[in-house]
Amino acid sequence: MGLGTVLTRRAIALTFALIVVVLLTVLIIGATGYDATIWKAIINEQVRAYQATLVQKQATAAQVQQLVAQYRNKLIHLYGLDKPWYVRMEPLLINTLTFNLGLSNSHDVADVAGVPYPVPVGTAIMLCLPRTIIMITIAQLICAVVALYIGPYIAYKRGTLFDRAIVSYAALTNAIPVWWLGMIFIYFFGFIMGWFPTDYRAVVYYINHFMDDPVTSTQYILWYASLPIITIVIAFLGSWLYSVRAMVLRVVREDYINAARAKGLPESVVVSKHVLRAASPPVVTSVILSLAGSLGGYIITESIFDWPGMGTLYWVAITSADVPTILGLTYMFTLIYILARFTLEILYIYLDPRVRYS
Amino acid sequence: MKSMMEWNRELMSYTSGKVGLALFIFFIVMSIYALMVMPPNYKYAWNDPKHWQGYPQLAPPSWVRMLGYQNAAHESQTFTAPTSVIVRSGYKVYTFSMLYNLDVKDYPQDIVVAIQGLKVYRMGNRTIPVLIQVDVRRPDGKVLAAVKYVEYFNNVNGTKAYVKLPLTRSADRNLIIDEVESKILNTSNVLLKTPIAVSYLFSSFKILSNNSVLFQPLEGPYVISLNFYYPVNTPYVSPVDKATLTVVGDCYGLMGTDNIGRDLAQGLLYGFPIALAIGFGTALASTFIGLLVGAVSAYYGGWVDESLQRLVDIIGNVPLLPFLILLVDITPVGERLQMIMLVLVIFGWGGLAIVIRSMGLSIKEEPYIDAAKAIGLSNAKIIFKHLIPQVMPYVVASLVFSVPGAILSEAGLSVLGLEHGWPTWGRILADARMAGRYDIWWWILPPGFLLALTSLTFVLLGMAIETIVEPRLRTL
């Protein structure tokens, strides 16, 4: 099979997976009657408002009853509640897949986005994505850079006190839930020491009005983002260091490294040309996948910090039962992940000769 | 295959294995103990504020007193017979009394009595009402009433009332204010605050010029007595089956209490079996599916392999946490815990299936598989007898590694705000978060610490097992 065929096959498989995931989401929302309950509540609300206006216009009781029934039927037809769920879900599925994400019908979602209600789902996502990048992607990037610099070094110092300290640190932080660490840090560094903010929602203002005063905004954004970033870096750096170390160690033990040393290559060349080159595919995989994963936000951690990113947006969409936002975000999460996977497939052609020649 | 003994010996040869095994045994022992002492329907008791009436609220653990903290002690005494019976001013007075020593500069939170099986005295068809009064004799000799309550026994048919559920009464704040004004301050022209009235029971006073009152804890021995006033000719030896007198202190038990008085030691203890059940249930089921799918996929190949691989591809691309949140959110509260486990099982077996498949592909080429086929062994038998045992050690390690995942997911969802009703560690943390009390260290630290310890236990154990089954890792 040629390289093109392999990539095309992967592209088709990933697209298929993407469609199935969206289909599954639609299925969960539709088949369980979740959306019907929500629409019914909305219809009742609108009918009540309509009834109130009719009473104000002093219509007779019989008239009101008739008009309200008509209005209710009109709404039921409009929202498609008279049709079975799969018919109702069909346009939703098509629209989502074609990025026609629609309008959010939740005030809370608009609130998290920091713009007036009603907000298009696409706009809400585009507003929240940079905030998640500022907090979580940057934190992961810091972890990745530090781990890539120190990880191979630790692998070389295997068995020393420093190595054992790093491994213990990794085991410890791997066990601690990051959101719990966040709770404790907010209390200790926020409330007790007063070094960091305790309410993070206000960052919306500085991000949404960044252009008004870029310098001040940057300062404030940094101040708001610092504790979340510190928390995530502390919680994840250990695992990062440990896995880079393990990936390098796996290569260092290979025979061809010994061979390279035996033929008299300087250690720096052995490291850069043989060790790091061979260890790069798994390292790149973990970097790309965790950066892609970070774009979806950490729902629980963002919620603890009340950080208005993708994770909080999703949670608010869930609590306010906002179907368009739930669907749109699920689609985005999956799309980002699948694009990352596909990027990896392409990168592997360069990184791993076995892919090229098999 | 190695025997259990050999496994055990090898496990013990690694420090991480030793520590992991010790912690694991600790978790098992705690779970078994919790299951033995956990009353039935504890889930409902945990969520019922009435159940926690006799407990202090937001009280630190008792042992902080030993560290020199000024927290009033919590004392509770249960009686089945009165300490004295006397006849006074036309009544027969049954008295149950206990001693309470206030030894720190702090106030107890409340005085609570719980009375079970109160005897009903009748004259002809008429029930005679009984006066129930709690008196506090202070170190300064003053006697104040904390509770005054008349039980009329309306609608009581038998000879006893409150047989099943106790009659619970706590200190009456208005009454205390009246008592303090008339018996200690001798004036009602002062400013006393009702919400903190219980503190006045245990205070010494000074009236300031602007009619406000300066008060501070009055240390010394207190006698708390519960009195029942019956007619003189009552024949009973004891007017109740059981009476409990509680001075609700400002500290409680081993782990303290939360904002509605729940004993956190109980919640944390009952969290053990629930955590292990969630963790092991999910890990066992998803590991089993992953193993089976991987083995079948590798052994059969062809379209079976292809379709199973597509399935793995799809579940591997599902955004797990968003899906989990959505599915748990639309589930009724009573079934959410099961839903969390179900979702984690359904979407959790993909990774293992991939690994087992690649292992199985090489095992399939071994000559003994061909031999098994040649002697006519069925496919199922070959998979179960020859393929799966080969990958078993790896599967055990993977199982152990995957145990904490579900426990942490449950905790995370609880903290996020998805209620499921069970007293789990995550739920305790969630309650602290909902109450906005990050400052209550005995509420925030222990559950998180236990969650971390769970992860650590299984990671250590898993690492040790992995080292045994994969000797290449020994130098890592």
Coordinates of C-alpha atoms in Angstrom, one line a residue, chain B residues 46-429:
Chain B
W46 CA -26.6 10.4 55.6
N47 CA -28.8 12.8 53.7
D48 CA -31.3 13.4 56.5
P49 CA -30.5 16.5 58.6
K50 CA -32.7 15.2 61.4
H51 CA -30.4 12.2 61.8
W52 CA -27.6 14.6 62.7
Q53 CA -29.4 16.8 65.3
G54 CA -27.3 15.8 68.3
Y55 CA -24.0 16.5 66.5
P56 CA -22.1 19.8 66.5
Q57 CA -21.9 21.7 63.2
L58 CA -18.6 22.4 61.5
A59 CA -16.8 21.1 64.5
P60 CA -13.1 20.1 64.2
P61 CA -12.0 16.6 65.4
S62 CA -11.8 16.1 69.2
W63 CA -8.1 15.5 69.2
V64 CA -7.5 19.2 68.4
R65 CA -8.1 19.8 72.1
M66 CA -4.9 17.9 72.8
L67 CA -3.1 20.3 70.6
G68 CA -4.2 23.1 72.8
Y69 CA -7.1 24.4 70.8
Q70 CA -9.9 26.0 72.8
N71 CA -12.8 23.8 71.7
A72 CA -15.5 22.8 74.2
A73 CA -15.7 19.0 74.6
H74 CA -18.7 17.1 73.2
E75 CA -20.3 14.8 75.8
S76 CA -23.3 12.5 75.5
Q77 CA -24.7 10.1 78.1
T78 CA -27.5 7.6 77.7
F79 CA -29.7 6.5 80.6
T80 CA -32.2 3.7 81.1
A81 CA -32.9 4.5 84.7
P82 CA -33.2 7.9 86.5
T83 CA -30.4 9.1 88.7
S84 CA -32.9 10.2 91.3
V85 CA -36.7 10.2 92.0
I86 CA -38.1 12.8 94.4
V87 CA -41.5 14.2 95.3
R88 CA -41.6 18.0 95.1
S89 CA -44.5 20.4 95.2
G90 CA -47.1 17.9 94.3
Y91 CA -45.1 16.2 91.5
K92 CA -43.1 13.1 91.3
V93 CA -39.9 14.3 89.6
Y94 CA -37.7 11.8 87.8
T95 CA -34.2 13.2 87.2
F96 CA -31.5 12.1 84.8
S97 CA -28.3 14.1 85.4
M98 CA -24.9 14.2 84.0
L99 CA -21.8 16.2 84.8
Y100 CA -20.2 18.4 82.2
N101 CA -16.8 20.1 82.7
L102 CA -16.1 23.2 80.7
D103 CA -12.4 23.4 80.7
V104 CA -11.6 25.8 77.8
K105 CA -12.5 29.3 76.8
D106 CA -15.3 28.3 74.4
Y107 CA -19.0 27.6 74.4
P108 CA -20.7 24.3 73.6
Q109 CA -23.0 24.6 70.6
D110 CA -26.2 23.2 72.0
I111 CA -27.9 20.9 74.6
V112 CA -30.0 18.2 73.0
V113 CA -32.2 15.5 74.7
A114 CA -33.6 12.4 72.9
I115 CA -36.3 10.5 74.7
Q116 CA -37.5 7.1 73.7
G117 CA -40.4 5.1 75.0
L118 CA -42.0 7.9 77.2
K119 CA -44.6 6.3 79.6
V120 CA -48.1 7.6 79.2
Y121 CA -49.9 8.0 82.6
R122 CA -53.7 7.8 82.4
M123 CA -56.4 8.7 84.9
G124 CA -59.5 7.0 83.7
N125 CA -59.7 7.9 80.0
R126 CA -57.7 11.0 80.3
T127 CA -53.9 11.1 79.6
I128 CA -52.0 13.3 82.1
P129 CA -49.6 15.7 80.4
V130 CA -46.0 15.5 81.5
L131 CA -43.6 18.4 81.9
I132 CA -40.1 17.8 80.5
Q133 CA -37.5 20.2 81.7
V134 CA -33.7 20.4 81.2
D135 CA -31.9 22.4 83.9
V136 CA -28.3 23.5 83.9
R137 CA -26.7 24.0 87.3
R138 CA -23.7 26.3 86.6
P139 CA -20.4 26.5 88.5
D140 CA -21.7 29.8 90.1
G141 CA -24.6 27.9 91.6
K142 CA -27.3 29.4 89.3
V143 CA -29.8 27.0 87.8
L144 CA -31.1 27.9 84.4
A145 CA -33.7 26.0 82.4
A146 CA -32.6 25.2 78.8
V147 CA -35.7 23.2 77.7
K148 CA -39.3 23.4 79.0
Y149 CA -41.7 21.2 77.1
V150 CA -45.1 19.8 77.9
E151 CA -46.1 16.5 76.3
Y152 CA -49.9 16.1 76.1
F153 CA -49.9 12.7 74.5
N154 CA -52.6 13.6 72.0
N155 CA -53.5 10.7 69.8
V156 CA -51.4 8.2 71.8
N157 CA -53.2 4.9 72.3
G158 CA -50.7 2.6 74.0
T159 CA -48.8 2.9 77.3
K160 CA -45.7 4.4 75.7
A161 CA -45.1 7.3 73.2
Y162 CA -42.1 7.7 70.9
V163 CA -41.3 4.1 70.8
K164 CA -39.8 4.0 67.3
L165 CA -38.5 7.5 66.8
P166 CA -37.2 9.4 69.8
L167 CA -38.7 12.7 71.0
T168 CA -35.9 15.2 70.4
R169 CA -35.7 18.6 72.0
S170 CA -32.8 21.1 71.9
A171 CA -32.2 24.1 74.0
D172 CA -34.9 26.8 73.6
R173 CA -33.1 30.0 72.8
N174 CA -36.0 32.3 73.8
L175 CA -36.3 30.5 77.1
I176 CA -32.6 30.8 77.8
I177 CA -32.7 34.6 77.2
D178 CA -35.6 34.9 79.7
E179 CA -33.8 32.8 82.2
V180 CA -30.6 34.8 82.0
E181 CA -32.4 38.1 82.2
S182 CA -34.4 37.2 85.2
K183 CA -32.0 35.0 87.2
I184 CA -28.6 36.4 86.5
L185 CA -28.9 39.9 85.1
N186 CA -32.0 40.8 87.1
T187 CA -33.2 43.1 84.3
S188 CA -34.7 42.7 80.9
N189 CA -33.4 46.1 79.8
V190 CA -30.3 44.7 78.1
L191 CA -29.3 43.5 74.6
L192 CA -29.1 39.7 74.3
K193 CA -29.0 38.0 70.9
T194 CA -31.2 35.0 70.4
P195 CA -29.0 33.1 67.8
I196 CA -26.2 32.8 70.3
A197 CA -28.5 32.2 73.3
V198 CA -26.9 28.8 74.1
S199 CA -23.6 30.5 74.8
Y200 CA -25.3 32.5 77.6
L201 CA -25.9 29.2 79.4
F202 CA -22.2 28.8 79.8
S203 CA -21.2 32.4 80.4
S204 CA -20.3 34.9 83.0
F205 CA -21.7 38.4 82.4
K206 CA -21.0 42.0 82.8
I207 CA -23.4 44.8 81.9
L208 CA -21.8 47.7 80.1
S209 CA -23.0 51.3 80.3
N210 CA -24.8 51.2 77.0
N211 CA -26.9 48.2 78.1
S212 CA -25.0 45.8 76.0
V213 CA -23.7 42.7 77.7
L214 CA -20.1 41.5 77.8
F215 CA -20.0 37.8 78.3
Q216 CA -17.3 35.2 78.4
P217 CA -17.1 31.4 79.0
L218 CA -17.6 30.4 82.6
E219 CA -15.3 27.5 83.2
G220 CA -16.0 24.8 85.7
P221 CA -18.3 21.8 86.4
Y222 CA -21.8 22.0 85.1
V223 CA -24.7 19.6 86.1
I224 CA -27.1 19.1 83.3
S225 CA -30.3 17.4 84.4
L226 CA -33.3 16.1 82.5
N227 CA -36.5 16.2 84.7
F228 CA -39.9 14.6 84.1
Y229 CA -42.7 15.9 86.2
Y230 CA -45.4 13.2 86.7
P231 CA -48.3 13.0 89.2
V232 CA -47.3 11.9 92.7
N233 CA -48.9 8.5 92.6
T234 CA -47.1 7.4 89.3
P235 CA -45.9 3.9 89.9
Y236 CA -43.0 3.9 87.3
V237 CA -39.4 3.1 88.2
S238 CA -38.3 4.9 85.1
P239 CA -40.5 7.2 83.0
V240 CA -38.6 6.3 79.8
D241 CA -37.0 3.3 78.1
K242 CA -34.0 5.4 77.1
A243 CA -33.0 9.0 77.5
T244 CA -29.9 10.6 75.9
L245 CA -28.5 13.8 77.2
T246 CA -26.0 15.5 74.9
V247 CA -24.0 18.6 75.5
V248 CA -23.2 19.4 71.9
G249 CA -19.6 20.5 72.0
D250 CA -17.4 22.4 69.6
C251 CA -15.4 19.4 68.4
Y252 CA -16.4 15.9 67.5
G253 CA -15.1 12.4 67.1
L254 CA -12.0 11.4 65.1
M255 CA -12.6 13.5 61.9
G256 CA -15.0 16.3 62.9
T257 CA -18.3 17.3 61.4
D258 CA -19.6 19.2 58.4
N259 CA -22.1 22.0 58.1
I260 CA -25.2 19.9 59.0
G261 CA -23.4 18.0 61.7
R262 CA -22.6 14.9 59.8
D263 CA -19.9 12.8 61.4
L264 CA -17.2 12.9 58.8
A265 CA -15.4 9.8 60.3
Q266 CA -18.5 7.8 59.3
G267 CA -18.8 9.3 55.9
L268 CA -15.1 8.7 55.2
L269 CA -15.3 5.1 56.6
Y270 CA -18.3 4.2 54.5
G271 CA -16.5 5.8 51.5
F272 CA -14.1 2.9 51.5
P273 CA -16.3 0.0 50.4
I274 CA -18.1 2.3 47.9
A275 CA -14.9 3.5 46.4
L276 CA -13.5 -0.1 46.1
A277 CA -16.8 -1.3 44.6
I278 CA -16.8 1.5 42.0
G279 CA -13.2 1.0 41.2
F280 CA -13.1 -2.8 41.0
G281 CA -16.5 -3.2 39.4
T282 CA -15.5 -0.8 36.6
A283 CA -12.0 -2.1 36.2
L284 CA -13.0 -5.8 36.2
A285 CA -15.7 -5.3 33.6
S286 CA -13.8 -3.1 31.2
T287 CA -10.6 -5.3 31.5
F288 CA -12.7 -8.4 30.8
I289 CA -14.2 -6.8 27.7
G290 CA -10.9 -5.5 26.5
L291 CA -9.2 -8.8 27.0
L292 CA -12.0 -10.7 25.2
V293 CA -12.2 -8.3 22.3
G294 CA -8.4 -8.1 21.9
A295 CA -8.1 -11.9 21.9
V296 CA -10.9 -12.5 19.5
S297 CA -9.8 -9.8 17.2
A298 CA -6.3 -11.2 17.1
Y299 CA -7.3 -14.8 16.8
Y300 CA -10.0 -14.6 14.1
G301 CA -8.6 -11.7 12.0
G302 CA -10.4 -10.8 8.8
W303 CA -13.7 -9.0 9.0
V304 CA -14.1 -9.8 12.7
D305 CA -10.8 -8.0 13.4
E306 CA -11.6 -5.2 11.0
S307 CA -15.1 -4.4 12.5
L308 CA -13.8 -4.7 16.1
Q309 CA -10.9 -2.3 15.2
R310 CA -13.4 0.2 13.8
L311 CA -15.4 -0.1 17.1
V312 CA -12.2 0.5 19.1
D313 CA -11.4 3.5 16.9
I314 CA -14.8 5.0 17.6
I315 CA -14.8 4.6 21.4
G316 CA -11.2 5.8 21.4
N317 CA -12.3 9.1 19.8
V318 CA -15.3 9.7 22.1
P319 CA -14.7 12.7 24.3
L320 CA -15.1 10.6 27.5
L321 CA -15.7 13.2 30.2
P322 CA -18.2 15.3 28.3
F323 CA -20.1 12.1 27.4
L324 CA -20.0 10.9 31.0
I325 CA -21.3 14.2 32.3
L326 CA -24.1 14.3 29.7
L327 CA -25.2 10.7 30.4
V328 CA -25.0 11.0 34.1
D329 CA -26.9 14.3 34.0
I330 CA -29.9 12.7 32.2
T331 CA -30.0 9.8 34.6
P332 CA -32.3 9.9 37.7
V333 CA -30.3 10.6 40.9
G334 CA -30.8 7.1 42.3
E335 CA -29.1 5.4 39.4
R336 CA -26.3 7.8 38.7
L337 CA -23.6 5.8 40.4
Q338 CA -24.4 2.8 38.3
M339 CA -24.5 5.0 35.2
I340 CA -21.0 6.3 35.9
M341 CA -19.7 2.7 36.1
L342 CA -21.6 1.7 33.0
V343 CA -20.3 4.5 30.9
L344 CA -16.7 4.0 32.1
V345 CA -17.0 0.3 31.2
I346 CA -18.5 0.9 27.8
F347 CA -15.9 3.4 26.7
G348 CA -13.0 2.1 28.8
W349 CA -11.9 -1.1 27.2
G350 CA -10.4 0.2 24.0
G351 CA -6.8 0.7 25.1
L352 CA -6.4 -2.8 26.5
A353 CA -8.0 -4.4 23.5
I354 CA -5.4 -2.8 21.2
V355 CA -2.5 -4.1 23.4
I356 CA -4.0 -7.6 23.8
R357 CA -4.6 -7.7 20.0
S358 CA -1.0 -6.9 19.2
M359 CA 0.2 -9.5 21.8
G360 CA -2.3 -12.0 20.5
L361 CA -1.1 -11.5 16.9
S362 CA 2.4 -12.8 17.8
I363 CA 1.1 -15.6 20.1
K364 CA -1.2 -16.8 17.3
E365 CA 1.9 -17.6 15.2
E366 CA 3.4 -19.9 17.9
P367 CA 3.6 -23.6 16.9
Y368 CA 1.6 -24.8 19.9
I369 CA -1.5 -22.9 18.6
D370 CA -1.1 -24.8 15.4
A371 CA -0.7 -28.0 17.3
A372 CA -3.9 -27.2 19.3
K373 CA -5.7 -26.6 16.0
A374 CA -4.3 -29.8 14.6
I375 CA -5.7 -31.9 17.4
G376 CA -9.1 -30.4 16.7
L377 CA -9.5 -28.1 19.7
S378 CA -12.4 -25.6 19.3
N379 CA -11.6 -22.0 18.6
A380 CA -13.1 -20.9 22.0
K381 CA -11.0 -23.5 23.8
I382 CA -7.8 -22.3 22.1
I383 CA -8.5 -18.7 23.0
F384 CA -9.3 -19.4 26.6
K385 CA -6.8 -22.2 27.2
H386 CA -3.8 -21.1 25.2
L387 CA -4.1 -17.5 24.2
I388 CA -5.5 -15.7 27.2
P389 CA -3.3 -17.3 29.8
Q390 CA -0.3 -16.0 28.0
V391 CA -1.4 -12.4 28.3
M392 CA -2.9 -12.8 31.8
P393 CA 0.0 -11.2 33.8
Y394 CA -0.1 -8.1 31.6
V395 CA -3.9 -8.0 32.1
V396 CA -3.6 -8.2 35.8
A397 CA -1.3 -5.2 35.9
S398 CA -3.6 -3.3 33.6
L399 CA -6.5 -4.2 35.8
V400 CA -4.8 -2.9 38.9
F401 CA -3.8 0.3 37.1
S402 CA -7.3 1.0 36.0
V403 CA -9.0 0.7 39.5
P404 CA -8.5 4.3 40.6
G405 CA -9.9 5.8 37.3
A406 CA -13.5 5.2 38.1
I407 CA -13.1 6.3 41.7
L408 CA -11.6 9.6 40.6
S409 CA -14.2 10.1 37.9
E410 CA -17.0 9.6 40.5
A411 CA -15.2 12.1 42.8
G412 CA -14.8 14.6 40.0
L413 CA -18.4 14.4 38.9
S414 CA -19.6 14.8 42.5
V415 CA -17.4 17.9 42.9
L416 CA -18.7 19.3 39.7
G417 CA -22.2 19.1 41.1
L418 CA -23.7 15.9 39.9
E419 CA -25.4 14.4 42.9
H420 CA -25.8 10.7 43.3
G421 CA -26.9 10.4 46.9
W422 CA -24.2 8.0 48.2
P423 CA -21.7 9.1 50.9
T424 CA -18.5 9.0 48.9
W425 CA -15.3 10.9 49.4
G426 CA -16.0 12.9 46.3
R427 CA -19.5 13.7 47.7
I428 CA -18.0 15.0 51.0
L429 CA -15.7 17.3 49.0

